[in-house]
mmCIF file of C-alpha atoms in Angstrom:
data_model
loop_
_atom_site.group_PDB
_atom_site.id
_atom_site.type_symbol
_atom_site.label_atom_id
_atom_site.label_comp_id
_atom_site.label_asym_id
_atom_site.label_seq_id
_atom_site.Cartn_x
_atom_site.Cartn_y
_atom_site.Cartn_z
ATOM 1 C CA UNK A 18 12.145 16.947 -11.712
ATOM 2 C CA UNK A 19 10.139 13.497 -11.611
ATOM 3 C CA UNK A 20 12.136 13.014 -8.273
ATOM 4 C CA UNK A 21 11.145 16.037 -6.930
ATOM 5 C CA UNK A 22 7.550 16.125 -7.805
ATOM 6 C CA UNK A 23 7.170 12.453 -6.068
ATOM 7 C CA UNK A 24 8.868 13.640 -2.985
ATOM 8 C CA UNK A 25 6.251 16.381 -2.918
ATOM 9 C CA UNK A 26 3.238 13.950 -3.686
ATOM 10 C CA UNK A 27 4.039 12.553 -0.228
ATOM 11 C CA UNK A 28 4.219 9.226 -1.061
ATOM 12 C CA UNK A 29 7.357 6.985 -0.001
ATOM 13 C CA UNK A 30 8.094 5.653 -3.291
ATOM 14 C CA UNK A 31 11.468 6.967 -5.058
ATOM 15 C CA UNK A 32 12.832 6.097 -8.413
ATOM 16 C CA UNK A 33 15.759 3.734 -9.698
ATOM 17 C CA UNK A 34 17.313 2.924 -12.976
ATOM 18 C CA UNK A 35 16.163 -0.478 -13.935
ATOM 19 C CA UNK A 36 19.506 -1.754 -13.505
ATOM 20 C CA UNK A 37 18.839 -1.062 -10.021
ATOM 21 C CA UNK A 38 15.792 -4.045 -10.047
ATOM 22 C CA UNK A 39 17.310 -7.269 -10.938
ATOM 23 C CA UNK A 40 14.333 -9.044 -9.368
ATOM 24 C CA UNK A 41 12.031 -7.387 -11.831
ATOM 25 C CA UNK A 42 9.580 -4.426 -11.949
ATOM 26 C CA UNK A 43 6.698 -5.958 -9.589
ATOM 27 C CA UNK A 44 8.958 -6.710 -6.719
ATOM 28 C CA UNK A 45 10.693 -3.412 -6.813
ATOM 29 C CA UNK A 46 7.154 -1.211 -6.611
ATOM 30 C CA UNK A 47 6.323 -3.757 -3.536
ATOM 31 C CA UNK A 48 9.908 -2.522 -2.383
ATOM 32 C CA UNK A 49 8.729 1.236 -2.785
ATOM 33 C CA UNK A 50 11.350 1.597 -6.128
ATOM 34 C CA UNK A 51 9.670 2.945 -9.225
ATOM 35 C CA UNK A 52 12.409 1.643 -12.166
ATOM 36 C CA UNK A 53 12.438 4.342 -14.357
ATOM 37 C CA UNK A 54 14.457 4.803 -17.960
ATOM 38 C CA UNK A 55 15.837 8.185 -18.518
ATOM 39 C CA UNK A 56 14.065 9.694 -21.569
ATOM 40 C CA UNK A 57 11.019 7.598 -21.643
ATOM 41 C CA UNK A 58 7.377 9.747 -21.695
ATOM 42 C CA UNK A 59 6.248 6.336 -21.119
ATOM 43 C CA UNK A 60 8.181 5.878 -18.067
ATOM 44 C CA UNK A 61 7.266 9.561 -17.016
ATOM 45 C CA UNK A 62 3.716 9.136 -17.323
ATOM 46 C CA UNK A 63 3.963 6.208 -15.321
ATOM 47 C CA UNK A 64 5.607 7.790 -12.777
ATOM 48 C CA UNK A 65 2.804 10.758 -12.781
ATOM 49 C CA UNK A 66 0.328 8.061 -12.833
ATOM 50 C CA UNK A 67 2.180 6.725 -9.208
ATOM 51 C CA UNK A 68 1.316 10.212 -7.600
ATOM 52 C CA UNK A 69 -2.364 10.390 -8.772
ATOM 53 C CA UNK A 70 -3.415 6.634 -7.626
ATOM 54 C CA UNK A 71 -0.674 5.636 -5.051
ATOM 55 C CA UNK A 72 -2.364 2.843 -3.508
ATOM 56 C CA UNK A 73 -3.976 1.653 -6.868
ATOM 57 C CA UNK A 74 -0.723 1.523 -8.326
ATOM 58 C CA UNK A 75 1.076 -0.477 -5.368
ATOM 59 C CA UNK A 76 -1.905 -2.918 -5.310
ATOM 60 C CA UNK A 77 -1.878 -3.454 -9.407
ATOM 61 C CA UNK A 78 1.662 -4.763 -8.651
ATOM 62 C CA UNK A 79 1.048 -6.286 -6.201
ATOM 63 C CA UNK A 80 -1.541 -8.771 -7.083
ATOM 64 C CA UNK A 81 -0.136 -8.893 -10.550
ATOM 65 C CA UNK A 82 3.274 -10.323 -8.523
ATOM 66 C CA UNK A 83 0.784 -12.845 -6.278
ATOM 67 C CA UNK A 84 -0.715 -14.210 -9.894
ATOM 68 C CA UNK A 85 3.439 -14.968 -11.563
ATOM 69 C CA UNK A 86 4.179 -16.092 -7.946
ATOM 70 C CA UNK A 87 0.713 -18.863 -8.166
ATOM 71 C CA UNK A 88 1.512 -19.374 -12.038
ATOM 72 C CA UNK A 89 5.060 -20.257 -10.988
ATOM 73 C CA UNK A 90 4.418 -22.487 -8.097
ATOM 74 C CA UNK A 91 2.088 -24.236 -10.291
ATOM 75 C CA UNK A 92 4.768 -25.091 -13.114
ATOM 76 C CA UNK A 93 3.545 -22.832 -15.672
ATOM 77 C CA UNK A 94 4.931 -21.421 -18.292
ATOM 78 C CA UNK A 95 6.694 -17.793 -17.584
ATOM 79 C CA UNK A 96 5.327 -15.729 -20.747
ATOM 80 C CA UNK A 97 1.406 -17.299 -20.350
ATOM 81 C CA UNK A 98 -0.557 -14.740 -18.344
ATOM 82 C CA UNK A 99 -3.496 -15.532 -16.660
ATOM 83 C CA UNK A 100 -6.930 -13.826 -17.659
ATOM 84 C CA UNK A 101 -6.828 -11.650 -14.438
ATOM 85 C CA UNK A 102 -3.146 -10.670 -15.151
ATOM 86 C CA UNK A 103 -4.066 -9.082 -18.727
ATOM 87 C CA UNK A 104 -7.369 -7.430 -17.086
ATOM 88 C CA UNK A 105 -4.455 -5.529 -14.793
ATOM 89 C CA UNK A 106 -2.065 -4.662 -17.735
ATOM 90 C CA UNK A 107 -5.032 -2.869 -19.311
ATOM 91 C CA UNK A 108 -5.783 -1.358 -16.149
ATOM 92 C CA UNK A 109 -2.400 -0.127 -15.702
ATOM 93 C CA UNK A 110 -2.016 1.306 -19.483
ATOM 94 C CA UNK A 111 -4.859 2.305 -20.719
ATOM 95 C CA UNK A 112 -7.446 2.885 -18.408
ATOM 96 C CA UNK A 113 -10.075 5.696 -17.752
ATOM 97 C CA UNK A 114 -11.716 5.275 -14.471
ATOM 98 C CA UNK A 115 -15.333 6.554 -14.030
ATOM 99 C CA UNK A 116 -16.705 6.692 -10.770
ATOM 100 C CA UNK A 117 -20.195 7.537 -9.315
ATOM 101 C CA UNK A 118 -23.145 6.248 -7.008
ATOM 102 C CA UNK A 119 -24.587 2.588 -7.873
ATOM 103 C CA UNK A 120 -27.201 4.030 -9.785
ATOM 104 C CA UNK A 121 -24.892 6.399 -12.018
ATOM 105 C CA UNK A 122 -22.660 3.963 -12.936
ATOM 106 C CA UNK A 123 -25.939 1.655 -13.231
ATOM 107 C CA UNK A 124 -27.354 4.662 -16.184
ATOM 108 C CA UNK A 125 -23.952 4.593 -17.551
ATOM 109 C CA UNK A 126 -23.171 0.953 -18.494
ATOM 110 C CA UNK A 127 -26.336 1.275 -20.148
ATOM 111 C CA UNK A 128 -25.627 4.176 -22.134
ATOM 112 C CA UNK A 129 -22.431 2.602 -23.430
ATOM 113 C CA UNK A 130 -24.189 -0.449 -24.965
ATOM 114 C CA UNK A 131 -25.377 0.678 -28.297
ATOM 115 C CA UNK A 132 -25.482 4.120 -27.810
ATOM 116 C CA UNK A 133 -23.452 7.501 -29.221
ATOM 117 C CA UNK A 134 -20.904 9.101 -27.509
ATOM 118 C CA UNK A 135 -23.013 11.938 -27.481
ATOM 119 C CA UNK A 136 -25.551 9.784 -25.345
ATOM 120 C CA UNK A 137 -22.759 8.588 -23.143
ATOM 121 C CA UNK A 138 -21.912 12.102 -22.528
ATOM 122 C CA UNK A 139 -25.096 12.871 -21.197
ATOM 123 C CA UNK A 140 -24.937 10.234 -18.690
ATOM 124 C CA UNK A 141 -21.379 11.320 -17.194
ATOM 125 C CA UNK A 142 -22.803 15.012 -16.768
ATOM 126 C CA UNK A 143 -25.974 14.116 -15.457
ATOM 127 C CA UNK A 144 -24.627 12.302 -12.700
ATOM 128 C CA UNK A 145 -21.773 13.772 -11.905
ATOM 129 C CA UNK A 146 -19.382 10.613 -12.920
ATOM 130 C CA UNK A 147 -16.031 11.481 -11.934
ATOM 131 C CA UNK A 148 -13.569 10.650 -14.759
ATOM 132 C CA UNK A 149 -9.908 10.289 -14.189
ATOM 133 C CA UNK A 150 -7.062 8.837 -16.043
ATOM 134 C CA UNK A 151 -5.542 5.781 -14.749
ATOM 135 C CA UNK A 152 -3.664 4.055 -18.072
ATOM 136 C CA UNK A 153 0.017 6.410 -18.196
ATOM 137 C CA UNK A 154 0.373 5.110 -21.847
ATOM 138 C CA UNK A 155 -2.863 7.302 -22.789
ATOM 139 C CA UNK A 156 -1.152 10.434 -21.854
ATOM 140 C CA UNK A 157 1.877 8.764 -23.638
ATOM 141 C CA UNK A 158 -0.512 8.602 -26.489
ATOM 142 C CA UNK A 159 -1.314 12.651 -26.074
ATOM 143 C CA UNK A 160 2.377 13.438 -25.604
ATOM 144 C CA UNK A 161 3.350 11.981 -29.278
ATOM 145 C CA UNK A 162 0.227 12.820 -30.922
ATOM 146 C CA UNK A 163 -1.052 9.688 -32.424
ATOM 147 C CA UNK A 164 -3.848 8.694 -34.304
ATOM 148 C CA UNK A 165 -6.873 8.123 -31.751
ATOM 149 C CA UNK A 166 -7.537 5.133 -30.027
ATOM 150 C CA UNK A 167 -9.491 3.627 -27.941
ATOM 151 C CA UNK A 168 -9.393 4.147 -23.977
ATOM 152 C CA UNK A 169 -10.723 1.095 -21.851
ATOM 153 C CA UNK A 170 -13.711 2.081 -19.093
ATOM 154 C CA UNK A 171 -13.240 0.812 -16.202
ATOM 155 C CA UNK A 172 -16.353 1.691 -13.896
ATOM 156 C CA UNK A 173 -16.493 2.199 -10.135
ATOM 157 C CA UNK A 174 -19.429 2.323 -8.056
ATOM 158 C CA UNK A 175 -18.944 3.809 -5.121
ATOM 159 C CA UNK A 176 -20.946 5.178 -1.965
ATOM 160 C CA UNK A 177 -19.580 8.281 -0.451
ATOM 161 C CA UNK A 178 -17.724 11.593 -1.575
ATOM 162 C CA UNK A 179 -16.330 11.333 -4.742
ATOM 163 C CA UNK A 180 -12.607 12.462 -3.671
ATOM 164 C CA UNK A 181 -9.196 11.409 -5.260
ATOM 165 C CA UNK A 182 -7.996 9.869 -2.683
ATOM 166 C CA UNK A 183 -11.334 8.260 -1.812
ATOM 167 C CA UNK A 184 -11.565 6.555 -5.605
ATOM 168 C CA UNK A 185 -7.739 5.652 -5.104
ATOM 169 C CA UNK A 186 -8.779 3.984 -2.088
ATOM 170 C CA UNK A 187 -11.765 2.120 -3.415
ATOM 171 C CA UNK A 188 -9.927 1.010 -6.679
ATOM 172 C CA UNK A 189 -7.268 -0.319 -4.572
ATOM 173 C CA UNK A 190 -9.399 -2.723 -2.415
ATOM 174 C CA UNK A 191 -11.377 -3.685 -5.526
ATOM 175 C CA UNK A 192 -7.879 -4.811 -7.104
ATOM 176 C CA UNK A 193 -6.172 -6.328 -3.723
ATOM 177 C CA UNK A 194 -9.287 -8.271 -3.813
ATOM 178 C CA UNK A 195 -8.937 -9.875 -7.240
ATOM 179 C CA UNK A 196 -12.034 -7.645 -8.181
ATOM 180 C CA UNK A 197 -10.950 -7.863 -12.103
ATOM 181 C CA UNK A 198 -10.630 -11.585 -13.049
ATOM 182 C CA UNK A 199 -10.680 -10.855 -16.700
ATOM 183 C CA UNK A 200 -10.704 -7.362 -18.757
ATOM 184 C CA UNK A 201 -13.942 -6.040 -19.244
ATOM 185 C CA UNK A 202 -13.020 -2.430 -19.748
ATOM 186 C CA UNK A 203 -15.219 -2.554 -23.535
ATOM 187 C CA UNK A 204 -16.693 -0.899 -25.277
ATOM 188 C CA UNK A 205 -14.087 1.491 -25.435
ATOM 189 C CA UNK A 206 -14.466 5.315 -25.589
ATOM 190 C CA UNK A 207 -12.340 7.343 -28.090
ATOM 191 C CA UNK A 208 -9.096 9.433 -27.222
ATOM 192 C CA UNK A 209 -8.763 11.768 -27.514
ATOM 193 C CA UNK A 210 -12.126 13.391 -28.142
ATOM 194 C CA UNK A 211 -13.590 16.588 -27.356
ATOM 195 C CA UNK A 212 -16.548 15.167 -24.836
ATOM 196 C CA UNK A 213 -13.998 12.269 -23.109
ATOM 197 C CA UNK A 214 -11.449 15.564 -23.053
ATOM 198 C CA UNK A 215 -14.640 17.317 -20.929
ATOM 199 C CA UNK A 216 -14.948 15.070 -18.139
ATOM 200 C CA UNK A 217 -11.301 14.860 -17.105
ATOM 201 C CA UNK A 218 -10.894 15.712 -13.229
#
């Protein structure tokens, strides 16, 4: 079924066991290959997660492969990531991304400094933010029912109609060009919660 619903997505990536990558998970995404374990909702949401943000997804990996590559080269140790590599591991797991005009997003970062959710909440409606959910292990989160958490916000100004494909776009130029050189995705918003639940394109 996962197969299937990728094929129909459009894009060109396909899935593989991860036996199938014995270069590791970065270079097989740059390769098209999505290595996916049979049974995993985590590997299932990250596969849904491929077809929603295609070239977000391929550019995470790719940068985060450029950053082992420079750590590498430069005799570091293998298990130390940089500050820019853990920005794109929370990026890639646990991310909500909001997007809107300069001055929306502008109205929103100051709504999440000190304020309610409730307050928040009237910041996303008023300006239309468009919310969408990047991180596949929050929908993991969902699947198994959990106790809430807290979902990193990861804000996108943007000029221009708010599309899917446009914010996939965006995101992935923002990444490509080391746009996140440390996380900054706090304060968090819950999850699930009714009003996060709300905004959900």
């Amino acid at each position: 079924m996962l197969a299937s619903w990728l094929e129909r997505s459009g894009t060109s990536m396909r899935l593989v066991a991860p036996d199938e990558a014995p270069d590791g998970y970065e270079p097989a995404v740059i390769e098209g290959a999505i290595p996916t374990r049979e049974g995993s909702w985590h590997d299932v949401f990250n596969v849904l997660s491929f077809i929603a943000f295609p070239q977000t997804k391929r550019a995470l990996h790719r940068r985060a492969l450029e950053l082992q590559r420079l750590r590498r080269a430069a005799g570091q140790p293998a298990g130390v990531r940089s500050r820019e590599e853990d920005a794109l591991a929370l990026i890639d797991e646990g991310s909500l991304v909001f997007a809107g005009t300069r001055e929306a997003i502008a109205a929103l970062d100051q709504a999440r400094v000190g304020r309610t959710l409730t307050e928040i909440d009237a910041q996303v409606r008023h300006h239309g933010i468009v919310v969408r959910v990047l991180g596949h292990a929050l929908l993991e989160h969902l699947v198994l029912d959990r106790a809430p958490i807290g979902a990193g916000v990861l804000t996108l100004a943007m000029v221009g109609p708010m599309t899917p494909e446009a914010i996939d776009e965006a995101l992935a130029r923002r990444i490509a060009q080391g746009g996140f050189p440390r996380p900054c995705f706090s304060p968090n918003v819950p999850w699930p919660d009714p009003h996060v639940d709300a905004w959900i394109h």
